[in-house]
Coordinates of C-alpha atoms in Angstrom, one line a residue:
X492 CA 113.3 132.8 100.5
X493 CA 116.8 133.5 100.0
X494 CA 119.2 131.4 97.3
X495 CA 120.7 128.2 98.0
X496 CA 124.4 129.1 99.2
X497 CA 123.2 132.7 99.8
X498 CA 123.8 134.5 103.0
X499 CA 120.5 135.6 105.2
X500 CA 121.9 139.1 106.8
X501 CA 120.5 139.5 110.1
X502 CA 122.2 143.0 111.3
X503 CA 124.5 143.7 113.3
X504 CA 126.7 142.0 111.5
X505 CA 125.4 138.6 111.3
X506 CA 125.4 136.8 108.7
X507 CA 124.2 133.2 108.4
X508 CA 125.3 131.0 106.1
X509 CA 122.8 129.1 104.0
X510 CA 124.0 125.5 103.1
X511 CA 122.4 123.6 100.1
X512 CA 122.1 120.0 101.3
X513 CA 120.9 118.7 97.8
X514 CA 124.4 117.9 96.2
X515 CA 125.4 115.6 99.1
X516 CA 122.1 114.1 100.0
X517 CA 122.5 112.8 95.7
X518 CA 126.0 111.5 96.1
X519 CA 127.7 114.4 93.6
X520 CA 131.3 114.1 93.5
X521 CA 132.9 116.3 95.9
X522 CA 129.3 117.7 97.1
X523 CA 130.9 116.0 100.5
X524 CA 133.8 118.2 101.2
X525 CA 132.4 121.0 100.0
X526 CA 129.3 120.9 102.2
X527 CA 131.3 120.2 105.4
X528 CA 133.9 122.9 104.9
X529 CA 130.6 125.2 104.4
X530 CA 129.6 123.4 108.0
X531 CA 132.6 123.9 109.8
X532 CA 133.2 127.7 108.8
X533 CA 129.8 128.7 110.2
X534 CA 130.1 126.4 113.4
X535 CA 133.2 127.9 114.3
X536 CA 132.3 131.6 113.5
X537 CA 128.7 131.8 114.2
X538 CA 127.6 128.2 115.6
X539 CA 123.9 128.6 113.3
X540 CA 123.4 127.9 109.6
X541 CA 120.1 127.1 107.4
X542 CA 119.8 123.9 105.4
X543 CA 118.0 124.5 101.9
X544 CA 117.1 120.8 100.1
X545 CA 117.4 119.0 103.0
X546 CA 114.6 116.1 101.8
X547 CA 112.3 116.9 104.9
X548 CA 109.0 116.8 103.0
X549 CA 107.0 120.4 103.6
X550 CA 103.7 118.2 104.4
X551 CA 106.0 116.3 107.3
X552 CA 106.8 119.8 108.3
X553 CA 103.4 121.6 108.3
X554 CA 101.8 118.6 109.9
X555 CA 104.7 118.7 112.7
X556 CA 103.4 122.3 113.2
X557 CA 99.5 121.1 112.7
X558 CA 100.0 118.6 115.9
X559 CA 101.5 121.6 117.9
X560 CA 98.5 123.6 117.6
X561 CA 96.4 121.0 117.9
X562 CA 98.0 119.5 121.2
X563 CA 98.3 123.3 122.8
X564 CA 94.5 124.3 122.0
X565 CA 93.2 121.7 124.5
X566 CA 91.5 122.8 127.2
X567 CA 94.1 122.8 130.2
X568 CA 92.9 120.3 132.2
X569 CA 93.2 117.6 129.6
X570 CA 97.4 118.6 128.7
X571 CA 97.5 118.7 132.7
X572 CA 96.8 114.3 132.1
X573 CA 99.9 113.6 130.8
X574 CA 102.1 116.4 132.3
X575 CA 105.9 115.7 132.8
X576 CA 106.8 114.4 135.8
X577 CA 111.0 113.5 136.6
X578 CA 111.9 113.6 133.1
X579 CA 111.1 116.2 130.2
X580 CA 108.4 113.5 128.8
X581 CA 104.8 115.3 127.7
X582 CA 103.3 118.3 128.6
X583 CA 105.4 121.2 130.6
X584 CA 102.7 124.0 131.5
X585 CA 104.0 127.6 130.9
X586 CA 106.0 129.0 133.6
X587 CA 107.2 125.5 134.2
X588 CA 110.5 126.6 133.9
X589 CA 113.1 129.6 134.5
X590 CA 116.8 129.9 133.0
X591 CA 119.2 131.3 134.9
X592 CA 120.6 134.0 132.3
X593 CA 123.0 136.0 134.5
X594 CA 126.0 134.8 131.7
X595 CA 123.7 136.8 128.8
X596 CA 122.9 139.5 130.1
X597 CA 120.0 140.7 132.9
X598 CA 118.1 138.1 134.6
X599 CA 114.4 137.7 133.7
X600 CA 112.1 138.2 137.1
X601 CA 109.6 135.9 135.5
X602 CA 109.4 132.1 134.2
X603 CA 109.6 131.4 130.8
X604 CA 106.3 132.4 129.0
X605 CA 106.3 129.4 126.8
X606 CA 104.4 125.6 126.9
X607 CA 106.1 122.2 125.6
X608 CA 105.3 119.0 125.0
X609 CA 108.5 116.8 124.5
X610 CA 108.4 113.6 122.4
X611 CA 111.1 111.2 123.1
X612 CA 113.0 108.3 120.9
X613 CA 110.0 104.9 120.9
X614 CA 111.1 101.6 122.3
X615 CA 109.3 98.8 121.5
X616 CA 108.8 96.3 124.6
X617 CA 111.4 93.8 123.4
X618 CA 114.1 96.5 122.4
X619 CA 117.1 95.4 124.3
X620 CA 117.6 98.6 125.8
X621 CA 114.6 98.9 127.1
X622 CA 115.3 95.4 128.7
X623 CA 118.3 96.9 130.2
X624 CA 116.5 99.8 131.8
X625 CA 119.1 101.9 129.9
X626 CA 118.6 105.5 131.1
X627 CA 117.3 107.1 128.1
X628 CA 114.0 104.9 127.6
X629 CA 111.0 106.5 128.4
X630 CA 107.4 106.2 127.6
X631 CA 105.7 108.8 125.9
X632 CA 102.9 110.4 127.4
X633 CA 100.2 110.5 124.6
X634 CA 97.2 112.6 125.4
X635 CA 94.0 110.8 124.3
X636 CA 91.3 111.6 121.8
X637 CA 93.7 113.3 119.3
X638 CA 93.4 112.1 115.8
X639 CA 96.6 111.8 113.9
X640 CA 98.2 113.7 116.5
X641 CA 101.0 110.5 117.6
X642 CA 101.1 109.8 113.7
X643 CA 102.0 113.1 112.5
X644 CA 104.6 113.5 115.2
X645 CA 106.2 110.4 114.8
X646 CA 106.7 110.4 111.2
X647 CA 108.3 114.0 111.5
X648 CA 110.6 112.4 114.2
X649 CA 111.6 109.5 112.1
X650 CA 112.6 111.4 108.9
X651 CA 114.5 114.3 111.2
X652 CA 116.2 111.2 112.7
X653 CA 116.9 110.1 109.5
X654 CA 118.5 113.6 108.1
X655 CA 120.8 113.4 111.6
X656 CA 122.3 110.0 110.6
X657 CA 123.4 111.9 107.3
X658 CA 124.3 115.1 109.0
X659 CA 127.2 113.0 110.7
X660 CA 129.6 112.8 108.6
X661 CA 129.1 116.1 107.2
X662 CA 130.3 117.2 110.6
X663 CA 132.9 114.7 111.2
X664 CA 134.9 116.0 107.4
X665 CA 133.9 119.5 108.6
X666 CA 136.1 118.2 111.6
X667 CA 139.0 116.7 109.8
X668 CA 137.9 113.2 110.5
X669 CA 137.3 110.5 108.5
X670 CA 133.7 110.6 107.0
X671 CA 132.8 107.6 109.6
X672 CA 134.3 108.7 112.6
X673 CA 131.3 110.0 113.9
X674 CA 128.3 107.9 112.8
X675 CA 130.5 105.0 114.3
X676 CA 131.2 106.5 117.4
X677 CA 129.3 104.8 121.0
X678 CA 127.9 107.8 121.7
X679 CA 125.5 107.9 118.8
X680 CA 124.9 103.8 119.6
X681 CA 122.0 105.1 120.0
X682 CA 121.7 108.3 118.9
X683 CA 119.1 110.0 121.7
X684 CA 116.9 112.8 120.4
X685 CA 114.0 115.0 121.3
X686 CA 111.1 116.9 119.2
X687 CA 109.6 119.7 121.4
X688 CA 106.0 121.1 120.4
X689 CA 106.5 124.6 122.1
X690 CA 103.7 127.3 122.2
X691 CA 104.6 130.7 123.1
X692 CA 100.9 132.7 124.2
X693 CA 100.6 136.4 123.2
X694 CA 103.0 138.6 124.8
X695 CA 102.0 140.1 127.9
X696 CA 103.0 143.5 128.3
X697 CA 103.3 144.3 131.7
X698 CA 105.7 141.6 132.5
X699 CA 108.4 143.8 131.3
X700 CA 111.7 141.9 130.3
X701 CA 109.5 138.2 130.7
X702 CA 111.0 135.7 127.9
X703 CA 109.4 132.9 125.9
X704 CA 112.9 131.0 126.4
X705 CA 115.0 132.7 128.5
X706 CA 119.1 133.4 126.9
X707 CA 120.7 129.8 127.2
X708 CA 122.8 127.4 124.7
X709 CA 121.3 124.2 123.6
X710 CA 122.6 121.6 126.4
X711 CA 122.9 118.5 123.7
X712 CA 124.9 117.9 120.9
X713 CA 123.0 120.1 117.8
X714 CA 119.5 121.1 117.0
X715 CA 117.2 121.1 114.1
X716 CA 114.6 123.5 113.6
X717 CA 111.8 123.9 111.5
X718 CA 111.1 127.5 110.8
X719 CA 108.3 129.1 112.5
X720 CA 105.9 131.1 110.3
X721 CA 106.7 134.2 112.7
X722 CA 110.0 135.3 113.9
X723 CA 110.8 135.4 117.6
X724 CA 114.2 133.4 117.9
X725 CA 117.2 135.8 118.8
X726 CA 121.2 134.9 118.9
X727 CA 123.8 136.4 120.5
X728 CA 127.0 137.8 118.1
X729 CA 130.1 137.0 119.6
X730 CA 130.8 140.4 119.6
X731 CA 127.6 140.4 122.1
X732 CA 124.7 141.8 120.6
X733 CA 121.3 140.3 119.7
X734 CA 120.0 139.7 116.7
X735 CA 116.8 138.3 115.0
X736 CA 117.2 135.0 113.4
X737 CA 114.3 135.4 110.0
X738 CA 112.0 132.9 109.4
X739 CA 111.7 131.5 105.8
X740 CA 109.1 128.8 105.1
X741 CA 110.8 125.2 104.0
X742 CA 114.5 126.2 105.6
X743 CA 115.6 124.0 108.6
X744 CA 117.6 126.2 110.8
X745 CA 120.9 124.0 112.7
X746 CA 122.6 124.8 115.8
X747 CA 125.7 123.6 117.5
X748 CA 125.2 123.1 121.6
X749 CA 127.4 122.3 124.3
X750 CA 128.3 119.0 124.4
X751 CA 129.4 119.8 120.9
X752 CA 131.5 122.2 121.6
X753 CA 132.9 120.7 124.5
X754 CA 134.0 117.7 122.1
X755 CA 135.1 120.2 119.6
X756 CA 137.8 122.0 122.4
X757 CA 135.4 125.4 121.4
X758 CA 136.5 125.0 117.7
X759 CA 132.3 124.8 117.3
X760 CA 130.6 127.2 118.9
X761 CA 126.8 127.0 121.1
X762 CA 125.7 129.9 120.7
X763 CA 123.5 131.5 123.0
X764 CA 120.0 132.5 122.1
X765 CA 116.6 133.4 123.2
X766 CA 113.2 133.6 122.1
X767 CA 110.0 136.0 122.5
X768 CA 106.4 136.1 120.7
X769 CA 106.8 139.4 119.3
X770 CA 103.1 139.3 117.8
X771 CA 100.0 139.7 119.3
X772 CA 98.8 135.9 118.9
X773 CA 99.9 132.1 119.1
X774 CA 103.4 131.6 118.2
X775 CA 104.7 127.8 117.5
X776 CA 108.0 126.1 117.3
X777 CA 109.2 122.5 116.6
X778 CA 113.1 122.1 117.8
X779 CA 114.3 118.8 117.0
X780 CA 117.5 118.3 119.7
X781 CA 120.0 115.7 119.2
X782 CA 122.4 114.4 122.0
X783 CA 124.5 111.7 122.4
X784 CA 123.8 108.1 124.2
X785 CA 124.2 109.1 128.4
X786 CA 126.5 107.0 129.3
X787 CA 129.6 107.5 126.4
X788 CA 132.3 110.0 127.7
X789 CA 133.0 112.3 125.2
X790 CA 136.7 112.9 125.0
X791 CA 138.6 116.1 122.9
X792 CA 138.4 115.1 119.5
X793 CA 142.1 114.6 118.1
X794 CA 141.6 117.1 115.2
X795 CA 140.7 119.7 117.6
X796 CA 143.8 119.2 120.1
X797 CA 147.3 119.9 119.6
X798 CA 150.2 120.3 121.9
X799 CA 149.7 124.2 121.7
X800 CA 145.9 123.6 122.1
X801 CA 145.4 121.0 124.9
X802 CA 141.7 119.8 125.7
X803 CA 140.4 122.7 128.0
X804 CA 137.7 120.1 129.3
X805 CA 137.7 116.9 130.6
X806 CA 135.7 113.8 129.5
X807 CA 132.0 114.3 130.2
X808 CA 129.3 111.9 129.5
X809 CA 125.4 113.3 128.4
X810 CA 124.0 112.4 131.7
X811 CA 127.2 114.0 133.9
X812 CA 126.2 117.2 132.1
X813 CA 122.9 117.6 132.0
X814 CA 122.8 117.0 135.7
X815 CA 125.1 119.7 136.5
X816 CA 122.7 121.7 134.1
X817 CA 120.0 121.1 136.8
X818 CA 121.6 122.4 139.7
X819 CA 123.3 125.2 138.0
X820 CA 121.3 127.1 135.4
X821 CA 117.3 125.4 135.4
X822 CA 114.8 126.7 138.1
X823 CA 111.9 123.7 137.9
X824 CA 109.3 124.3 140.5
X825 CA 108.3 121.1 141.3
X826 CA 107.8 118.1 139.6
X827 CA 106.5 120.4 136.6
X828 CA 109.9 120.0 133.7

């Protein structure tokens, strides 16, 4: 595993910064500004970074991964019980979905060859949003007869929720904001995040140019992933080649995505990226995705506008986007998310 404040060289002329979280997450002076100006010079030139000592346990980690295989080795009829219906809530079958990738190159002429199951944000049956019938409650759809299996996940959701709340004002100084700005901001009152098991099968070779995850940018505000024991994730240079994204054990790898980089005026960048199983057996991933509450609009930020830099977009709120996202670049057959 590379350094802390090393750079991982991926080819092609990508490099990705690795940012040492320790400092700031113990309080050292100036640990603050020196973390976020790390943040903001790779969201603006590459939009990825790794975190090193980021205070995610490696147990909460492995038994994250554990639950993935565990869920995906069940026979098909019994993650077919709590399948995803209107909303990306349980199990999504592979092939459930297609990405439009005209915008990164060739399209693929198959789904997606990859399963999910999506874990959302709990709310207990007197939380005043769920009283509301505030758009982003759900129920989870636990499967049954899998010990530990809602434990494990829910504890690895809690601390990556946790590491987010502390991630904000990194971004926000990274921003030229006040440390704050963010954290206090509507849109992350609540902040509404997602932990997606995914499975990608072995690759199957006549299904020339099929993807695990087609090419696409991250639809929410930023992701956090756990490394996967075996490469497969590839990102787009903005000089508009691919390039492998290594795996190292204990690293969390961070992504800016489009609502982001909306906010930002394209000072951040979402980078686009895909995935395949380039090995001959089970490949699993954990992306942690974090958006902000559906019903804020998300105006330019004022750092990021100037009168020779207007705001290229107007307002947008979480749920305005995402449901232009569904008629534009997702292909869901059916009720199947």
């Amino acid at each position: 595993m590379p350094d802390s404040n090393a750079i991982v060289d991926a080819g092609a002329g990508l490099r990705i910064p690795v940012l040492d979280l320790g400092p700031y997450l113990a309080g050292e002076t100036g640990a603050l500004a020196r973390a976020a100006a790390e943040l903001g010079a790779a969201s603006e030139n590459i939009g990825f970074c790794f975190f090193v000592n980021h205070g995610v346990k490696q147990s909460l980690i492995d038994g994250a991964f554990e639950a993935a295989e565990q869920f995906h080795s069940l026979p098909l009829e019994r993650k077919l019980k709590v399948r995803a219906l209107e909303e990306p809530v349980g199990y999504l079958p592979v092939g459930g979905q297609t990405q439009r990738a005209e915008l990164y190159g060739a399209r693929s002429k198959h789904p997606d060859r990859s399963a999910s199951f999506y874990i959302r944000d709990e709310y207990a049956a007197d939380h005043p949003d769920r009283l509301a019938k505030k758009p982003w409650v759900f129920d989870n759809r636990w499967p049954e007869g899998l010990p530990g299996f809602r434990d494990k996940t829910l504890a690895y959701f809690a601390v990556m929720h946790q590491l987010m709340t502390k991630l904000l004002p990194l971004q926000a100084v990274g921003l030229g904001l006040p440390a704050d700005h963010l954290i206090d901001h509507d849109g992350f009152k609540p902040m509404n995040c997602t932990l997606r098991l995914l499975n990608y099968p072995p690759r199957v070779i006549e299904n020339e140019g099929q993807y695990g995850i087609g090419p696409h940018t991250d639809f929410g505000y930023c992701t956090l992933l756990a490394q996967a024991k075996k490469p497969g994730l590839e990102i787009l240079t903005k000089s508009g080649q691919w390039v492998q994204a290594p795996a190292h054990d204990g690293m969390l790898l961070y992504n800016n995505a489009d609502l982001l980089q909306r906010w930002t005026n394209d000072r951040w960048r979402s980078a686009p990226h895909r995935v395949f199983n380039l090995e001959g057996d089970e490949r699993y991933s954990i992306p942690f995705f974090i958006s902000p509450r559906w019903d804020v609009q998300l105006e330019c930020l004022p750092t990021c506008q100037s009168v020779g830099n207007p705001a290229k977009y107007a307002p947008i709120s979480r749920a305005e986007y995402q449901a232009e996202l569904k008629r534009t670049v997702y292909e869901l057959p059916g009720k199947g998310k």
